[in-house]
Coordinates of C-alpha atoms in Angstrom, one line a residue:
X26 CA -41.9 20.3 -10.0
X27 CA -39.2 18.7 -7.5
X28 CA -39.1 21.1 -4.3
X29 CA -37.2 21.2 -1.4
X30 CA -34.5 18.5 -0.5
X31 CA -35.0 16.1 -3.6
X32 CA -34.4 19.6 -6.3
X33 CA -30.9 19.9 -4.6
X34 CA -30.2 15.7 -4.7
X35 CA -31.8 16.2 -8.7
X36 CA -28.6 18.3 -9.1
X37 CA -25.9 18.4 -6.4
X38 CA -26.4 14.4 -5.6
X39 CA -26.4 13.6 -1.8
X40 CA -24.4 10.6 -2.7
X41 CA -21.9 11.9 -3.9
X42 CA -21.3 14.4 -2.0
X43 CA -22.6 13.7 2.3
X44 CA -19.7 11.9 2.6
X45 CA -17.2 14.5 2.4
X46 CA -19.9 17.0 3.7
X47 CA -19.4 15.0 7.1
X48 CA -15.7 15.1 7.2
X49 CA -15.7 18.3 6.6
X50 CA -17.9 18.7 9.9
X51 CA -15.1 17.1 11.6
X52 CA -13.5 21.1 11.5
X53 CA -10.1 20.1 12.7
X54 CA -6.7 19.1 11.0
X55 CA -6.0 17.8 8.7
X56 CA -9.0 18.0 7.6
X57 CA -9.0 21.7 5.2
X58 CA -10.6 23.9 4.9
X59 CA -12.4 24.6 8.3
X60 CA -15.6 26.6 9.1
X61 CA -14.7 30.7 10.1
X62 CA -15.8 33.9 9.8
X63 CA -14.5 36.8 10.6
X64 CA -16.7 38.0 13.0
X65 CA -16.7 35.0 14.4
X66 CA -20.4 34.4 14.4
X67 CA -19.7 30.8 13.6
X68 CA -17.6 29.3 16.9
X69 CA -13.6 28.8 16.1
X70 CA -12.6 24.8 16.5
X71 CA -16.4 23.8 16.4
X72 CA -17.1 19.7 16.5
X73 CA -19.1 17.1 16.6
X74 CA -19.2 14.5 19.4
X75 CA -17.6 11.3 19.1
X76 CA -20.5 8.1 19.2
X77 CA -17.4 6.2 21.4
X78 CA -16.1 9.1 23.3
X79 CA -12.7 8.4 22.5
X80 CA -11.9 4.5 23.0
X81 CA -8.5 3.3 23.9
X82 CA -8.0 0.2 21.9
X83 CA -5.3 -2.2 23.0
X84 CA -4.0 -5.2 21.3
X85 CA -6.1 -8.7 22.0
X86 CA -9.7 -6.5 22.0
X87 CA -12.3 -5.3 19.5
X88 CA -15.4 -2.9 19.2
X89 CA -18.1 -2.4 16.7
X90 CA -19.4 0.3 15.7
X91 CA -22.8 1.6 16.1
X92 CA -23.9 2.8 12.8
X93 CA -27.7 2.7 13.3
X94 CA -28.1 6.5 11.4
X95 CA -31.3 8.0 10.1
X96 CA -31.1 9.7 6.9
X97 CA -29.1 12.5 6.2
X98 CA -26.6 11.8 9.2
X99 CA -23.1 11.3 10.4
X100 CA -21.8 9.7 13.2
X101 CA -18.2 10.1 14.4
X102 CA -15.6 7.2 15.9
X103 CA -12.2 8.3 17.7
X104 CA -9.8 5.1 18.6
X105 CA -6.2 5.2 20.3
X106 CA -3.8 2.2 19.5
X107 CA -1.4 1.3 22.4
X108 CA 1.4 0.2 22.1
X109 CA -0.2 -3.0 22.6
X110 CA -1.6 -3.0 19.9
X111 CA 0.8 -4.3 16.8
X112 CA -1.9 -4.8 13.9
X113 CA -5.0 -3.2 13.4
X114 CA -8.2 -4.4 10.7
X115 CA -11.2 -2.5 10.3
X116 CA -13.8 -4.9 8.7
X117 CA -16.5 -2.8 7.2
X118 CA -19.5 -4.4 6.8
X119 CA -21.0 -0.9 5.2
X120 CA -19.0 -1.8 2.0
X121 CA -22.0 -1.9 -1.0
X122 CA -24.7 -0.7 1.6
X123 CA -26.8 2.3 0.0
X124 CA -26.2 5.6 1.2
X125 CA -23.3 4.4 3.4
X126 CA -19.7 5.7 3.1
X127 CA -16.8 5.5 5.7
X128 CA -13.8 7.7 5.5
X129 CA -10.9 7.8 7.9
X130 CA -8.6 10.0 9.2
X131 CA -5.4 8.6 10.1
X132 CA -2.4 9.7 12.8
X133 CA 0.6 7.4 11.6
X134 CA 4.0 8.3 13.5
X135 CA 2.6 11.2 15.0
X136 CA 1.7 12.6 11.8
X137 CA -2.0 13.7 11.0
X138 CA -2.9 12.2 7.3
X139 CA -5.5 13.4 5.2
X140 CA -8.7 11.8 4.9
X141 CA -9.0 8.3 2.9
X142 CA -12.3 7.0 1.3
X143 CA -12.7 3.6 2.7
X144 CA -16.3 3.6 1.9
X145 CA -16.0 0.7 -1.0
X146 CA -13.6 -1.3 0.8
X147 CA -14.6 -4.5 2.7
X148 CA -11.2 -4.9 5.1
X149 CA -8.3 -2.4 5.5
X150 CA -5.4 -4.0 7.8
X151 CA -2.6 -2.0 9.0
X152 CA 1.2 -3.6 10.7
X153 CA 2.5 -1.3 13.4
X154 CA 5.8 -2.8 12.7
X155 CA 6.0 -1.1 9.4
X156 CA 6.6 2.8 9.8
X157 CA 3.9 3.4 7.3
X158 CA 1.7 1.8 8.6
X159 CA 2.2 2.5 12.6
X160 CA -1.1 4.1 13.0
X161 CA -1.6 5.1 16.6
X162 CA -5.4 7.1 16.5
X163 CA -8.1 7.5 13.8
X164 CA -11.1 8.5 13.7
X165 CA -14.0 7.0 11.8
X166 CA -16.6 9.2 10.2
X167 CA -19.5 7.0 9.1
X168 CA -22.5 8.7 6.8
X169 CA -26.2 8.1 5.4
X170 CA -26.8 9.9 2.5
X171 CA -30.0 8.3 1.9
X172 CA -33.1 11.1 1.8
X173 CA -35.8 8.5 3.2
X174 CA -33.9 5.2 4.6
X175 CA -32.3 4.8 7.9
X176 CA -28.6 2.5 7.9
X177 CA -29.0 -0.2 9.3
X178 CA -26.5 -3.6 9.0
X179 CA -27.3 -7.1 10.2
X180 CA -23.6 -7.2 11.5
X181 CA -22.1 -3.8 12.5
X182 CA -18.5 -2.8 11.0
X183 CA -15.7 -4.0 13.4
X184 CA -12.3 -2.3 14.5
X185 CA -9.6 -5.1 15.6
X186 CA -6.7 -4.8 17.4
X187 CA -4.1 -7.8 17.3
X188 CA -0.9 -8.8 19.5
X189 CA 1.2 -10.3 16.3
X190 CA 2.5 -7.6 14.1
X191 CA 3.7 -8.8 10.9
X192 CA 6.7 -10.5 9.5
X193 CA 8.6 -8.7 6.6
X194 CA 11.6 -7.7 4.6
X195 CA 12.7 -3.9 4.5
X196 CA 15.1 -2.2 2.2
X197 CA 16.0 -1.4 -1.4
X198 CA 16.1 -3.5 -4.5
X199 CA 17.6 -1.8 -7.5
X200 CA 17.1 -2.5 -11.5
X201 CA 20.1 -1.2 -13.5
X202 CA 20.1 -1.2 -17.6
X203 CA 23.1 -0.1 -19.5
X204 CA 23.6 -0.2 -23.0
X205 CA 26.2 1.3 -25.7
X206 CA 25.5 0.5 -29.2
X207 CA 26.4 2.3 -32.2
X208 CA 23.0 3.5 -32.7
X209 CA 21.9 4.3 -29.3
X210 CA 23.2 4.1 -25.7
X211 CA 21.6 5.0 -22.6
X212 CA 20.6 3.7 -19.0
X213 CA 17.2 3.0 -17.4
X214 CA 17.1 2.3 -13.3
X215 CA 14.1 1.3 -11.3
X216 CA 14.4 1.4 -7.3
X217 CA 11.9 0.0 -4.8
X218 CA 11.9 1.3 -1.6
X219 CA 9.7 0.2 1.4
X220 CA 8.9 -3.4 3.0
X221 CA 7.8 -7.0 1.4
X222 CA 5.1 -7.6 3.4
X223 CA 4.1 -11.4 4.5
X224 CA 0.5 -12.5 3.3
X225 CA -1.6 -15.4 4.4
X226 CA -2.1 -18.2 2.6
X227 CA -6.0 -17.2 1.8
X228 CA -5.1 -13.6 0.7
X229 CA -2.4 -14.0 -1.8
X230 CA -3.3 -12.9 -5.7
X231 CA -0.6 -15.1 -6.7
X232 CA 0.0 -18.4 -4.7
X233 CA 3.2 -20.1 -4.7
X234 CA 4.1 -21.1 -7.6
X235 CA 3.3 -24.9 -9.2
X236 CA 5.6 -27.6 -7.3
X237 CA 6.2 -25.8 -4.4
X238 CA 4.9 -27.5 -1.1
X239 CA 2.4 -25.3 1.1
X240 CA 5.6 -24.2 3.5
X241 CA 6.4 -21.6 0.9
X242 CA 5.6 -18.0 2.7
X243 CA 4.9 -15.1 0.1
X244 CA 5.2 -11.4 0.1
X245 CA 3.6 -8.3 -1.5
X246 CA 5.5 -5.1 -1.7
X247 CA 4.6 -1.7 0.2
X248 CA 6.2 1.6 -0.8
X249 CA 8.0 3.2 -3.6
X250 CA 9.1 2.9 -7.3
X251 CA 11.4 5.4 -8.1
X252 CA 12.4 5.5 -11.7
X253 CA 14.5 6.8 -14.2
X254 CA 15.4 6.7 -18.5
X255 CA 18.2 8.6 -20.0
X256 CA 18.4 7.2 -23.6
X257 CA 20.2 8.6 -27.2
X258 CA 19.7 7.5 -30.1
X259 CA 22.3 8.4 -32.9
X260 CA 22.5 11.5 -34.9
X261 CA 19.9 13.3 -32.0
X262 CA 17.0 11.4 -34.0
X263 CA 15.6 10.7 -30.1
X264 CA 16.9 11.9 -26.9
X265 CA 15.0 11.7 -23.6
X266 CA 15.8 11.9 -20.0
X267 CA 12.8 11.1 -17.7
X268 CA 12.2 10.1 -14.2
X269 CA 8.9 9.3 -12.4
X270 CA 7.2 7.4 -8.9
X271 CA 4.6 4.5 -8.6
X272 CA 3.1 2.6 -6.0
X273 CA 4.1 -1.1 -6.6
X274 CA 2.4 -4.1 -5.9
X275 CA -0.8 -6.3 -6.1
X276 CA -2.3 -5.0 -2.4
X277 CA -2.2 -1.9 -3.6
X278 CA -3.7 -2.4 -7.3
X279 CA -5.6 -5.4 -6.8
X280 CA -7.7 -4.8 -9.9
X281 CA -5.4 -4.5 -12.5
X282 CA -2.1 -4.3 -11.1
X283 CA 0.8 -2.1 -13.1
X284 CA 3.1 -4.4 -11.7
X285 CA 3.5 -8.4 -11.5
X286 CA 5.2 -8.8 -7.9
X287 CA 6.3 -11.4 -5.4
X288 CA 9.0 -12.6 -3.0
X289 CA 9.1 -16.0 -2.1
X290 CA 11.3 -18.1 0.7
X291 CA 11.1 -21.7 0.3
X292 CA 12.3 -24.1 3.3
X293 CA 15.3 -26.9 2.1
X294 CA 14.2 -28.9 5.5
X295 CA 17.9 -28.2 6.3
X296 CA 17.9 -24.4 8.4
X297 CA 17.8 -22.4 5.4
X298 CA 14.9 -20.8 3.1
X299 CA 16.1 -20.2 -0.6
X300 CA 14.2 -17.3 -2.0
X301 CA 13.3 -16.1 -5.6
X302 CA 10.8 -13.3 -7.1
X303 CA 10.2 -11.1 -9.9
X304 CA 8.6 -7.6 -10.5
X305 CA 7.4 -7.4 -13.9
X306 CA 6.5 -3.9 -15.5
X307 CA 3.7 -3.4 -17.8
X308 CA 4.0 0.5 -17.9
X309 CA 4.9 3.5 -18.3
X310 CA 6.5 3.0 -21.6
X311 CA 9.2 4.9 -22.4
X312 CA 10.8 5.9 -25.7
X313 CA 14.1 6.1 -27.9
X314 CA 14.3 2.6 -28.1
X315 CA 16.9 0.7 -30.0
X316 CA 15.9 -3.1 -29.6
X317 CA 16.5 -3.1 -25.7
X318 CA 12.3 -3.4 -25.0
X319 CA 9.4 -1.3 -24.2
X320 CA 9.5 -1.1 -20.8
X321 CA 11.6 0.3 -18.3
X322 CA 13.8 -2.9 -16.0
X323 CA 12.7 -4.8 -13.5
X324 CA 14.0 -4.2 -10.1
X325 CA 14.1 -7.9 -9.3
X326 CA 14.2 -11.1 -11.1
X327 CA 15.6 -14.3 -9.2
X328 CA 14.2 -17.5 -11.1
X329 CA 12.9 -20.3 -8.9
X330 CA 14.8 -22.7 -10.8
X331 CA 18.4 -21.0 -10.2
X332 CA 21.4 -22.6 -8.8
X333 CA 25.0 -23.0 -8.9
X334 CA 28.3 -21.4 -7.5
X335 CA 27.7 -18.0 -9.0
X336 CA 29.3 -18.4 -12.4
X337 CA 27.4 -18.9 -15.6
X338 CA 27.5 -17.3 -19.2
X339 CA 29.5 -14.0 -20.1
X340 CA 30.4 -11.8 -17.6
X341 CA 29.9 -14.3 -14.4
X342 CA 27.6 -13.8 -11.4
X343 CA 24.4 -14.7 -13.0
X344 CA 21.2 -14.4 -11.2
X345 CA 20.4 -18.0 -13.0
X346 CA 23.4 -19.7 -11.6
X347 CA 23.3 -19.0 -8.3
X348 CA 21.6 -20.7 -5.4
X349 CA 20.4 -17.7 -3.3
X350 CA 19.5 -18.7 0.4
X351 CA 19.6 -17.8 3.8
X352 CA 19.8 -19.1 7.3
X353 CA 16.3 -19.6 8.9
X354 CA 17.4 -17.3 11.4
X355 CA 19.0 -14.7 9.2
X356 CA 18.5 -11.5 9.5
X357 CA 19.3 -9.4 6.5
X358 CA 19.1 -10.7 2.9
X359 CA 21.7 -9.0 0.4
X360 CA 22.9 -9.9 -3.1
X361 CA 23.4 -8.7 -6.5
X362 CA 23.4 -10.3 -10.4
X363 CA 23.3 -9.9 -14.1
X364 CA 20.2 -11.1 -15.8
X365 CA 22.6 -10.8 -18.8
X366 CA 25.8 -9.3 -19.2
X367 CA 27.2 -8.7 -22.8
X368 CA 29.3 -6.8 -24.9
X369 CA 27.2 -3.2 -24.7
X370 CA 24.5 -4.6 -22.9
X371 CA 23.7 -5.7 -19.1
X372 CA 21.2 -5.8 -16.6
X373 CA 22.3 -5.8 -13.0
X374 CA 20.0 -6.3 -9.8
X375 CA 20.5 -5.3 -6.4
X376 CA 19.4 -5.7 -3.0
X377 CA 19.8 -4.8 0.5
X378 CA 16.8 -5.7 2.7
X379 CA 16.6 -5.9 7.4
X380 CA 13.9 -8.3 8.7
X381 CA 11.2 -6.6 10.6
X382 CA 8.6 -8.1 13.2
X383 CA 9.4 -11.7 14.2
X384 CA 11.4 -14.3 12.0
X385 CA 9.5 -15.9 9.1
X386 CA 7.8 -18.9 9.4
X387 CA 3.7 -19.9 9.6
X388 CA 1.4 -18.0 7.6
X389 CA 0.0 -15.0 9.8

């Protein structure tokens, strides 16, 4: 029957598996494992060439790629980012093409990264002013795992460098649950750690919210959920003591997000932004429960609507009767509130967040 190339596609598909064939090829870290023998009959630190031989890309220029291929080929891309060079976007107009895949291999902070399939995705956009994101080389590996049909794109995919950085908020904001019944009593915490990152207006999954003029500026989270659930329930019918991590955010889970998650600041037209913003859970679900939920706390919730002198309902300092704000030129935004506070039960935020890249203002 089937001979040749197509009985090896019939059962070890090309398409699934040229693309990591070809970063393989790349035969240097991080990329593992790497071609030997031990007679050395294959050569140690073997490569292929690079298509750009190495392009230094600073901020304010662009290139495209050329990622004409034949089938059954790779091509390799190697940029440097100056320091020039504060954001970086890589529009990929392979995304959906047949046959095509991209993958990338990243140096951020003088660290080399494993490879990341960017094949399905249309734009990736890294901020140099974010430590996670300060990528200063990659290299592009670009394949055509079609058996008959060379790539070709009416517009090839594009690497960006820009001059503006982003605007954002980094720090911690803490979720703290405490309760002491006679039934059950325990404590659940949920930490973010990393940066709320400034979105245009076009690219937000949420917009600001009804009633709020176009001057409101939103922000996506970009780190690390670290939480935790020590609950008893009486007479050792349930005891549990659990801790886990999670990527937060929308950018990061745009289809289907585990998390419902936004910081707002909202100009009074008098040199300060108020700000608000929630993170709502949906999972993981934890157990031993005693009528406190199904879900671990939020590390975050400031209503839009709150305001007052800090006062309000048992235990003062609620985050509904307070008018949280800053000075437009403020560098640091810090707080803390109770969501509630009773007898054997409370729920207290905090946060500690530095501004990074240039003050707030326009949409980027």
């Amino acid at each position: 029957g089937v001979q040749g190339v197509k009985a090896v596609d019939s059962v070890f598909s090309f398409d699934r598996h040229f693309g990591d064939f070809s970063v393989r090829n790349w035969n240097k870290d991080p990329v593992q494992p790497q071609y030997k023998t031990p007679d050395d009959t294959f050569p140690r630190g073997f490569q292929p060439e690079t298509r750009n031989k190495v392009k230094t890309l600073e901020g304010g220029k662009q290139d495209s790629l050329d990622v004409k291929l034949p089938p059954m080929a790779s091509a390799y891309y190697e940029y440097v980012f100056p320091a020039s060079t504060r954001d970086i976007t890589f529009e990929n107009s392979l995304a959906g093409v047949a046959g095509a895949h991209v993958w990338a291999i990243k140096n951020v902070n003088e660290d080399w990264k494993r490879p990341e399939d960017w094949t399905s995705t249309a734009r990736k956009t890294f901020c140099r002013d974010i430590p996670e994101e300060d990528m200063g080389q990659v290299i592009i590996v670009v394949s055509n795992a079609s058996l008959t049909d060379s790539l070709k794109v009416p517009e090839p995919p594009k690497l960006i460098a820009g001059t503006k950085g982003c605007s954002g908020w980094r720090g911690t904001m803490t979720g703290t649950e405490k309760w002491n019944w006679p039934d059950s009593h325990g404590e659940g915490t949920t930490t973010f750690t990393g940066v709320w990152e400034q979105v245009p207006v076009d690219d937000q999954v949420q917009p600001c919210q009804a009633g709020l003029p176009d001057s409101c500026i939103a922000y996506y989270p970009h780190g690390n959920v670290h939480w935790t659930w020590d609950a008893h329930l009486a007479n050792a019918a349930c005891d549990t003591t659990k801790a886990g991590e999670a990527t937060p955010g929308l950018k990061n889970n745009p289809a289907g997000a585990i998390f419902a998650e936004t910081f707002y600041l909202q100009p009074d037209g008098s040199g300060h932004y108020g700000y608000y913003g929630i993170s709502s859970w949906a999972e993981p679900k934890v157990d031993c429960l005693s009528g406190n939920g199904e879900s671990l706390p939020s590390y975050y919730d400031v209503p839009q609507d709150a305001a007052g002198s800090g006062g309000g309902g048992a235990g003062g300092n609620q985050c509904n009767a307070t008018t949280w704000q800053i000075d437009v030129a403020a560098t640091t935004i810090t707080g803390s509130c109770y969501s509630f506070n009773v007898t054997g039960h409370s729920l207290l935020f905090e946060w500690n967040l530095k501004r990074i890249g240039p003050a707030p203002g326009a949409q980027p």
